[in-house]
Short mmCIF file of C-alpha atoms in Angstrom, two decimals:
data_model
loop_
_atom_site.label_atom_id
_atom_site.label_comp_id
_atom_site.label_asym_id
_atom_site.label_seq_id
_atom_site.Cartn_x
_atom_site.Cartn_y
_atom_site.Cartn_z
CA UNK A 1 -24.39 13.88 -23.37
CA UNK A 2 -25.28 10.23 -24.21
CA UNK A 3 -22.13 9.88 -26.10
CA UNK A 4 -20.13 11.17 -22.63
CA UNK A 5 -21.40 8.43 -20.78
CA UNK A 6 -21.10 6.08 -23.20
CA UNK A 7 -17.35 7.10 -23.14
CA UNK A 8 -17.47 6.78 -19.51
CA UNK A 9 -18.91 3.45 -19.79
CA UNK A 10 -15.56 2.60 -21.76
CA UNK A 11 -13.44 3.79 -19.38
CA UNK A 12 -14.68 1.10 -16.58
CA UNK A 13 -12.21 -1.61 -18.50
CA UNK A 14 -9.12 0.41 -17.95
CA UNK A 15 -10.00 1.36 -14.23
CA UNK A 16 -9.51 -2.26 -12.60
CA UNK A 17 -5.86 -2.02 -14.61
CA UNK A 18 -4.91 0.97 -12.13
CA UNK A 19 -6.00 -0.62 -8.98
CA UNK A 20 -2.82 -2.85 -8.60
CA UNK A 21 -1.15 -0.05 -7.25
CA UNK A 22 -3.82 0.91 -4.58
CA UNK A 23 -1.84 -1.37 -2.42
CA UNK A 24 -2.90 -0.71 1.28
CA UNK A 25 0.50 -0.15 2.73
CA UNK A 26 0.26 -0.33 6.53
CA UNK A 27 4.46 0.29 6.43
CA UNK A 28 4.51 1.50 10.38
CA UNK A 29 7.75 0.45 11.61
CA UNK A 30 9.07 -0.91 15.34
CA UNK A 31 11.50 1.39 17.04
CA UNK A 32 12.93 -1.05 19.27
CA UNK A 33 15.33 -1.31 22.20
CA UNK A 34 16.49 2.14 23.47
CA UNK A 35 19.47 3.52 25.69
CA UNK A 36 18.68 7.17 26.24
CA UNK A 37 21.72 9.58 27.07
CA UNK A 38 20.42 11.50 30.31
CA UNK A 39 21.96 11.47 33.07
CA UNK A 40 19.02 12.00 34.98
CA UNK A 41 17.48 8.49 34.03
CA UNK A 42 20.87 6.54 35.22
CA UNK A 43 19.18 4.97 38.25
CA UNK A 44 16.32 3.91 36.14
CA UNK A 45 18.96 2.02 33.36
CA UNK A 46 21.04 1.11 36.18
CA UNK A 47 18.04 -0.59 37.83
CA UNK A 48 17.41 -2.17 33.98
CA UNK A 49 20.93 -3.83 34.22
CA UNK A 50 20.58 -5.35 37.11
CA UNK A 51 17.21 -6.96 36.87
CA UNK A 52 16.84 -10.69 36.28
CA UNK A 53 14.92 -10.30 32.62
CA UNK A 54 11.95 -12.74 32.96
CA UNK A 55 10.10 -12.44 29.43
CA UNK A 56 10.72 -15.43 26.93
CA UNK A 57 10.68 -12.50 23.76
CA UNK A 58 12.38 -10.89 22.64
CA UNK A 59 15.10 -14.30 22.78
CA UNK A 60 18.34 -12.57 23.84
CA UNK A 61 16.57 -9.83 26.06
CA UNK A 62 18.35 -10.70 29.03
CA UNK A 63 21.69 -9.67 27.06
CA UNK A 64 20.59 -6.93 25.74
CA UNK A 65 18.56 -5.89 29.39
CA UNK A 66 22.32 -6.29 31.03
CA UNK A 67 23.49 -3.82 28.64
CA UNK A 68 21.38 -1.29 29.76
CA UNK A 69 18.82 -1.70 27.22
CA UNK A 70 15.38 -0.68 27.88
CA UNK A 71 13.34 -3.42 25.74
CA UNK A 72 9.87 -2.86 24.46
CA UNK A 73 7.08 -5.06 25.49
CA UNK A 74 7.67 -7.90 23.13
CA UNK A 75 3.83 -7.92 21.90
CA UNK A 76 1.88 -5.65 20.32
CA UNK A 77 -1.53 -4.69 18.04
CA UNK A 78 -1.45 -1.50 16.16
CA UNK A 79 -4.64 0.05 14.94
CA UNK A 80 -3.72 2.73 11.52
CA UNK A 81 -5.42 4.97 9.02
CA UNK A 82 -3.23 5.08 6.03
CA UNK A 83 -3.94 7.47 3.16
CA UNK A 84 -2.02 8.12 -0.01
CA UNK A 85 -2.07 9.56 -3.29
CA UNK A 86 0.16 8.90 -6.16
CA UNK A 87 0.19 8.83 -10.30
CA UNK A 88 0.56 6.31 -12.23
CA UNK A 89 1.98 5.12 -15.93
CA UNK A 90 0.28 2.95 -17.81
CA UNK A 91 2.75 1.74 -20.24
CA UNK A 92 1.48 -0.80 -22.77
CA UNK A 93 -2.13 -2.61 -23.20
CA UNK A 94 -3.29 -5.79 -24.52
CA UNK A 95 -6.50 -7.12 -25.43
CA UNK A 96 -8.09 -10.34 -27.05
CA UNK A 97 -11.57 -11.15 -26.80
CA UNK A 98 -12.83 -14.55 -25.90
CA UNK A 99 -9.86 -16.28 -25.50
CA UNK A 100 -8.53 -15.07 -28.67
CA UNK A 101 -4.36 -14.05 -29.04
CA UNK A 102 -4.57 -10.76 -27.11
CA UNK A 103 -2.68 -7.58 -29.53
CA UNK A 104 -1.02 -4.35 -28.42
CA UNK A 105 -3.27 -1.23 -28.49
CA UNK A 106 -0.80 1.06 -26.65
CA UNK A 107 -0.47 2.98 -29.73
CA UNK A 108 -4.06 3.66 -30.12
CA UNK A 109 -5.61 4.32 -26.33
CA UNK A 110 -3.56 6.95 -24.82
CA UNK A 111 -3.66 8.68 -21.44
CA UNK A 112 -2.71 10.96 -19.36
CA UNK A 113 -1.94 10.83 -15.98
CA UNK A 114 -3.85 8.57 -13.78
CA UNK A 115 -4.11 9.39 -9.84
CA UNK A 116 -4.45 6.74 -7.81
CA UNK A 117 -5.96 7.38 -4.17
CA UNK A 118 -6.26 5.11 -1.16
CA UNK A 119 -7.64 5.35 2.20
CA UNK A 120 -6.91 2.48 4.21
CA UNK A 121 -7.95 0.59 7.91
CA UNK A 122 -5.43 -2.01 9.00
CA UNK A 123 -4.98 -3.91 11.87
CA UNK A 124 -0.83 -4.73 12.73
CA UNK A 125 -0.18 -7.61 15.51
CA UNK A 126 3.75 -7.40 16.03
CA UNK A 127 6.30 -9.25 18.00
CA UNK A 128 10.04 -8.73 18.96
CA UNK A 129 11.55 -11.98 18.59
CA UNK A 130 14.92 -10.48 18.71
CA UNK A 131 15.91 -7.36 20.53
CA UNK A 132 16.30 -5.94 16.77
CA UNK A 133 14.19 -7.73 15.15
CA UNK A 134 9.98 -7.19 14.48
CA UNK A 135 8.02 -9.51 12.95
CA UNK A 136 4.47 -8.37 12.08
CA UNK A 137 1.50 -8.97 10.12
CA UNK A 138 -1.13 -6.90 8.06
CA UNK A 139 -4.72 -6.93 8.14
CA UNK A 140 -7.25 -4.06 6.76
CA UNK A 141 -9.68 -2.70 4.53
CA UNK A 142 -11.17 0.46 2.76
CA UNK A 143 -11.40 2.24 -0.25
CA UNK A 144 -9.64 3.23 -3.28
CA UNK A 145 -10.69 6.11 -5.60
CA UNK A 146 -8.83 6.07 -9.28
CA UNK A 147 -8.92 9.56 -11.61
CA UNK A 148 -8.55 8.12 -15.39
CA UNK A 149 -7.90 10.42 -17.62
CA UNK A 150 -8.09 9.06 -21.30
CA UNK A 151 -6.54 11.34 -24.08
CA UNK A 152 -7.21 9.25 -27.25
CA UNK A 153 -9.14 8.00 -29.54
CA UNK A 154 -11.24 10.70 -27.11
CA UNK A 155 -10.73 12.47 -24.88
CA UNK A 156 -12.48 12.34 -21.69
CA UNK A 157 -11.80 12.20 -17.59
CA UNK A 158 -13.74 9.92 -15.26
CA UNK A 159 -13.11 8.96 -11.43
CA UNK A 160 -14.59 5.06 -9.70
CA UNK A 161 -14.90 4.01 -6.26
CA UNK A 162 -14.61 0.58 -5.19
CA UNK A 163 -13.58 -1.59 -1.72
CA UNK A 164 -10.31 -2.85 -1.01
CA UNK A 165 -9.07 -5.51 1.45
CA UNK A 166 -5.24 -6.19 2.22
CA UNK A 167 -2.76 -8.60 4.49
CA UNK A 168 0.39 -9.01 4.21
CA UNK A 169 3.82 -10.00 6.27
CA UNK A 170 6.67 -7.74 7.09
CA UNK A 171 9.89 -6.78 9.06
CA UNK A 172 11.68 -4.38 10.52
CA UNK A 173 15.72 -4.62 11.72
CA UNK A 174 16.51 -1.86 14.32
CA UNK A 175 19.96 -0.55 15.70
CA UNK A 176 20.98 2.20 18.00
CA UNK A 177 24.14 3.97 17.98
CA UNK A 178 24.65 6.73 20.54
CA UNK A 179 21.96 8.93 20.61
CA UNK A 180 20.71 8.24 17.53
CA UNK A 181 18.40 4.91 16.27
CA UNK A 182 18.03 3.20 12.70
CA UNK A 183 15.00 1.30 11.74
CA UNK A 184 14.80 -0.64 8.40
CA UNK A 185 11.31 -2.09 7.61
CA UNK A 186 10.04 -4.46 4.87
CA UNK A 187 6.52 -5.99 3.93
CA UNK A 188 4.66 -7.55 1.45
CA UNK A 189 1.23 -6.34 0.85
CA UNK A 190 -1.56 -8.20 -1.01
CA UNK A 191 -4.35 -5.55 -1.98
CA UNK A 192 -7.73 -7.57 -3.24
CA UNK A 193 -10.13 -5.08 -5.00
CA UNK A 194 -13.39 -6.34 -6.01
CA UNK A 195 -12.80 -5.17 -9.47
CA UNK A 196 -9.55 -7.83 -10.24
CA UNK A 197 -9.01 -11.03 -10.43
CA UNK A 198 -6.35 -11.88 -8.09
CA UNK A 199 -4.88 -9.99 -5.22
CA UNK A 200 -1.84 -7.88 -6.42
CA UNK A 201 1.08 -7.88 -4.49
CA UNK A 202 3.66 -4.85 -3.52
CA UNK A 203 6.69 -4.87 -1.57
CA UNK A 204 7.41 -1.53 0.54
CA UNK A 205 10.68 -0.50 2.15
CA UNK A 206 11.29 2.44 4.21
CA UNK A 207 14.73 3.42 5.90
CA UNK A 208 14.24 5.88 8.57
CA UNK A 209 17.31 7.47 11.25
CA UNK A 210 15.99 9.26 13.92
CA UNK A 211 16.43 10.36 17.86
CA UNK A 212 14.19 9.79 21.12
CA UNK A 213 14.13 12.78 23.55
CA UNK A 214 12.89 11.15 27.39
CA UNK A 215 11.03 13.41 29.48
CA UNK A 216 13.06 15.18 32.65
CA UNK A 217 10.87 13.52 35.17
CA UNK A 218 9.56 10.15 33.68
CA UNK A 219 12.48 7.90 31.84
CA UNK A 220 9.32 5.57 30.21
CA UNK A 221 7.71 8.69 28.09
CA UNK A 222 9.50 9.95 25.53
CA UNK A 223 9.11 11.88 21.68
CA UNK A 224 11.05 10.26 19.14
CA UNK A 225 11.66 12.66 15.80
CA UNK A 226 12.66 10.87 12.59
CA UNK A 227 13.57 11.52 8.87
CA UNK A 228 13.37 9.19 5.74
CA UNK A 229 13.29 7.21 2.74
CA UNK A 230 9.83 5.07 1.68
CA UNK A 231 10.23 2.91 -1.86
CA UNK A 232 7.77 0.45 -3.33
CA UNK A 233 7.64 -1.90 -5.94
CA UNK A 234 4.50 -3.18 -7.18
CA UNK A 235 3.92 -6.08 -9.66
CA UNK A 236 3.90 -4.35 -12.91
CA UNK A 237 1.47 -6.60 -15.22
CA UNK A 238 -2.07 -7.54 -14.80
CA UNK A 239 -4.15 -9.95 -16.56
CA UNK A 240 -7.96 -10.88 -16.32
CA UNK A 241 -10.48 -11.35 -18.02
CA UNK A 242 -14.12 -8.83 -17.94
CA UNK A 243 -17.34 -9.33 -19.11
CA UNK A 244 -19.02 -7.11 -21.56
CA UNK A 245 -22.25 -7.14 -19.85
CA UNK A 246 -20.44 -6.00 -16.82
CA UNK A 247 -18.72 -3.39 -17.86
CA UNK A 248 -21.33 -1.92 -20.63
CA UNK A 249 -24.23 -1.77 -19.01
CA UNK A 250 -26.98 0.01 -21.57
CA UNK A 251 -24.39 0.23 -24.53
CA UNK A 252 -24.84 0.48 -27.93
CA UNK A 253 -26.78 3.88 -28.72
CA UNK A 254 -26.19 4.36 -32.72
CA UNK A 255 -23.91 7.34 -33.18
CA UNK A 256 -21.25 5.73 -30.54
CA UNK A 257 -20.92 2.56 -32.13
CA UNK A 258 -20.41 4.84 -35.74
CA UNK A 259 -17.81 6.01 -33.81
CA UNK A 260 -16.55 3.76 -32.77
CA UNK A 261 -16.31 1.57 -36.22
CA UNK A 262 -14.52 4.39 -38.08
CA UNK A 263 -12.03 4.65 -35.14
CA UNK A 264 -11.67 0.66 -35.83
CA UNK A 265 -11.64 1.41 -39.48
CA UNK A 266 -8.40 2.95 -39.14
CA UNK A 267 -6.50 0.24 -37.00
CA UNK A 268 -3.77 -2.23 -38.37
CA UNK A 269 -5.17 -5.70 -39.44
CA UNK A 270 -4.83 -7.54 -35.78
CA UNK A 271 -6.28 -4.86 -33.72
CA UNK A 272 -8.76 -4.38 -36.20
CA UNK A 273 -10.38 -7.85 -35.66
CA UNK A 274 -10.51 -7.61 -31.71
CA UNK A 275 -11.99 -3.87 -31.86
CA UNK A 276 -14.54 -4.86 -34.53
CA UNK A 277 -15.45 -8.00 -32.19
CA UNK A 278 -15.80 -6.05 -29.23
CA UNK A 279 -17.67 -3.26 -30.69
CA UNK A 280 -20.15 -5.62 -32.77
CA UNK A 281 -21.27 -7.19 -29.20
CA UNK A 282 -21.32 -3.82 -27.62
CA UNK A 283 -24.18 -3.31 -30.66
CA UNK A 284 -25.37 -6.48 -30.02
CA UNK A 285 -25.72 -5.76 -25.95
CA UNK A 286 -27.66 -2.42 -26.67
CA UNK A 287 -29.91 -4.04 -28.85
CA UNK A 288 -30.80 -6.09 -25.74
CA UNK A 289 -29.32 -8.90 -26.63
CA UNK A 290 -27.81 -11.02 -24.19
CA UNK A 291 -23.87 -10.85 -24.08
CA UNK A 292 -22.93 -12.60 -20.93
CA UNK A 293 -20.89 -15.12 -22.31
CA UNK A 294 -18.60 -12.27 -24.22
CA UNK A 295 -15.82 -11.41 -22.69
CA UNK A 296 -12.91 -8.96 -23.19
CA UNK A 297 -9.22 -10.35 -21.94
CA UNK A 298 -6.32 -7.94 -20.74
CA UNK A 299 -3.21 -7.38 -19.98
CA UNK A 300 -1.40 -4.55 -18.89
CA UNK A 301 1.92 -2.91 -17.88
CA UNK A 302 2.52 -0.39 -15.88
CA UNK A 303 4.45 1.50 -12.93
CA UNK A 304 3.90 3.90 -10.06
CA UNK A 305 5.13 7.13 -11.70
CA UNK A 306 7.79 7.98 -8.76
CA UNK A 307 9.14 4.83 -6.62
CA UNK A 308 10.66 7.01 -4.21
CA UNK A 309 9.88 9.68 -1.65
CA UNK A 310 10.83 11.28 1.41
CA UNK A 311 9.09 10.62 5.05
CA UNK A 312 8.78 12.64 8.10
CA UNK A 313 7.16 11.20 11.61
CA UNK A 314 7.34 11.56 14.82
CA UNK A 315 6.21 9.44 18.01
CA UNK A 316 4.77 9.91 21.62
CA UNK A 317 5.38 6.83 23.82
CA UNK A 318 3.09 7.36 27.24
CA UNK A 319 4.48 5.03 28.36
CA UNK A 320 5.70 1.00 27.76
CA UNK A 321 2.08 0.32 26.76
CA UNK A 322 0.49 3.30 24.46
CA UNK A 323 2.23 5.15 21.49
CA UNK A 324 0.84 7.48 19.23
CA UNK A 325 2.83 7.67 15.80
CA UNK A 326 2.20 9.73 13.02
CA UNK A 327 4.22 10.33 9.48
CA UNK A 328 3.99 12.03 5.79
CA UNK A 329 5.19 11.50 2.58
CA UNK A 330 6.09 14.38 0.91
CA UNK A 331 7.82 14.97 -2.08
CA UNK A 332 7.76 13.48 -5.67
CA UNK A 333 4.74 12.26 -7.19
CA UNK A 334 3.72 10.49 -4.43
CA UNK A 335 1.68 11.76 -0.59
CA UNK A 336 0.93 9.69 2.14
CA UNK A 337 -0.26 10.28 5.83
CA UNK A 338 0.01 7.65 8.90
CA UNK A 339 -1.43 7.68 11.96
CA UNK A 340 -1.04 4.87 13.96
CA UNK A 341 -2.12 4.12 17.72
CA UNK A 342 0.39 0.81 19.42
CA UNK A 343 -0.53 -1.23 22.76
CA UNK A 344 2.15 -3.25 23.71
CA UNK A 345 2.44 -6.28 26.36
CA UNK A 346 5.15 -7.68 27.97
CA UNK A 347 3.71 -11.81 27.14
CA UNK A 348 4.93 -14.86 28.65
CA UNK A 349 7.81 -14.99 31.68
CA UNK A 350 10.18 -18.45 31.89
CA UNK A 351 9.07 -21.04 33.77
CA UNK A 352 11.14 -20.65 37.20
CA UNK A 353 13.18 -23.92 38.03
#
């Protein structure tokens, strides 16, 4: 049992390497302008055409107004619970210790695959500046929960919780033609986990097509029903630097460190020296033995197993104030689940000459 932790112990350097792709994605999207095809709603897009458009934003909203283009309030705050699950490759490790030239140990710490989940809290403040074009930004929180599971020089699984906090930038381009509506979002996301060093950034995409059915009686409510595409891209090396003191806690029981010198023992020259540093201040920290200023460097490569999947969602506008949106990721390695609540406000008027 004492050797398990100890393993488990181990594992706490390689867990911070698989946060940088816990990004909190907050990818909700902006459906924009709409011309619905009933003919039971013409009076109400009639009556659109005609109006004198008074809001500054979205800039060309009187155009598109005249064109029978009902406009979203150009201003809006999202609140969203964001969950997903994915695997993830880790492809090639370095280490060095104290500053020293790090060396390639993918040949000698193997694993298996890694599952990466994330529950997220953002806040999303939004604006139409064109009548196809969102700007918004990201704000949020929450947790991310990483399932390690290490096949070599032992083999042993382990799970860690820590906090996340993310912002980011993105936007989303929207057409209509007939019936039918295209939105094509893009963000950058910055996820900060308390385990790494610097914030690691991801870039998300999602193309979605869709249609927006308008209630018989009320041409403001409607359900809009949509299919498709999320990718993401996340920055695919990490370096840092951990302390041993940090991450061993307790170490240095007798049998383990045997162990762990005859595992050594059997490395090539380079990564001999770093392991047998490492391993003598793990002996040395057990022994009580202050190791504070020892410190293990990194740097590793690695990818989200499956860049792609497909989305479904679906929205329920109230009305030109409240929608409820929801959407899942489903297939390939990869799950997700959105649900996002949007007030909207129509903002400034011009200034009447």
């Amino acid at each position: 049992m004492s050797f398990l932790l100890s393993q488990k112990r181990i594992l706490l350097i390689v867990i911070p390497f698989t946060f940088c792709y816990l990004s909190l994605i907050a990818d909700s999207f902006a459906q924009g302008a709409q011309k619905i095809f009933n003919p039971v709603h013409d009076a109400y897009f009639d009556s659109i055409k005609q109006m004198d458009y008074p809001f500054i934003f979205p800039i060309l909203g009187k155009g598109a107004a005249k064109r029978g283009y009902d406009l979203p309030y150009a201003y809006g705050v999202s609140g969203i619970y964001f969950t997903q699950r994915q695997e993830i490759l880790i492809e090639r490790t370095l280490i060095g210790f104290n500053g020293s030239e790090k060396v390639d140990v993918s040949n000698f710490i193997k694993f298996g695959p890694t599952i990466a989940t994330t529950n997220a809290y953002t806040v999303r403040p939004d604006i139409w500046v064109l009548p196809f074009l969102n700007l918004y930004g990201i704000f949020g929180g929450g947790t991310t929960q990483t399932d390690v599971n290490l096949i070599s020089p032992v083999g042993f699984e382990t799970s860690q919780r820590f906090s996340v906090s993310s912002f980011g930038l993105g936007a989303t381009l929207t057409g209509a033609f007939g019936p039918i509506w295209v939105a094509w979002d893009n963000n950058y996301n910055f996820a900060d986990v308390e385990v790494v060093v610097e914030p690691v950034p991801a870039f998300n995409s999602s193309l979605r097509i869709g249609h927006a059915i308008s209630y018989f009686n009320h041409p403001q409510r409607s359900l809009s029903v949509w299919a498709g595409v999320f990718y993401q891209n996340i920055q695919n090396d990490t370096k840092g630097s951990i302390a041993v003191s940090e991450i061993f806690p307790g170490f240095g029981e007798g049998k383990v460190i045997e162990f762990l010198d005859e595992w050594a023992d059997g490395l090539p020259p380079a990564q001999k020296i770093i392991a047998k540093q490492i391993i003598r201040k793990l002996e040395e920290a057990g022994q009580g033995i202050d190791a504070s200023n020892s410190f293990i460097d990194y740097t590793l490569d690695k990818k989200v197993a499956a860049p792609f999947n497909i989305i479904l969602g679906a929205q329920y506008q109230f009305n030109k104030h409240w929608m409820l949106r929801t959407e899942f990721g489903v297939f390939g390695k990869r799950s997700q689940f959105l649900l996002n609540l949007n007030w909207r406000f129509p903002g400034f008027k011009h200034t009447k000459k």
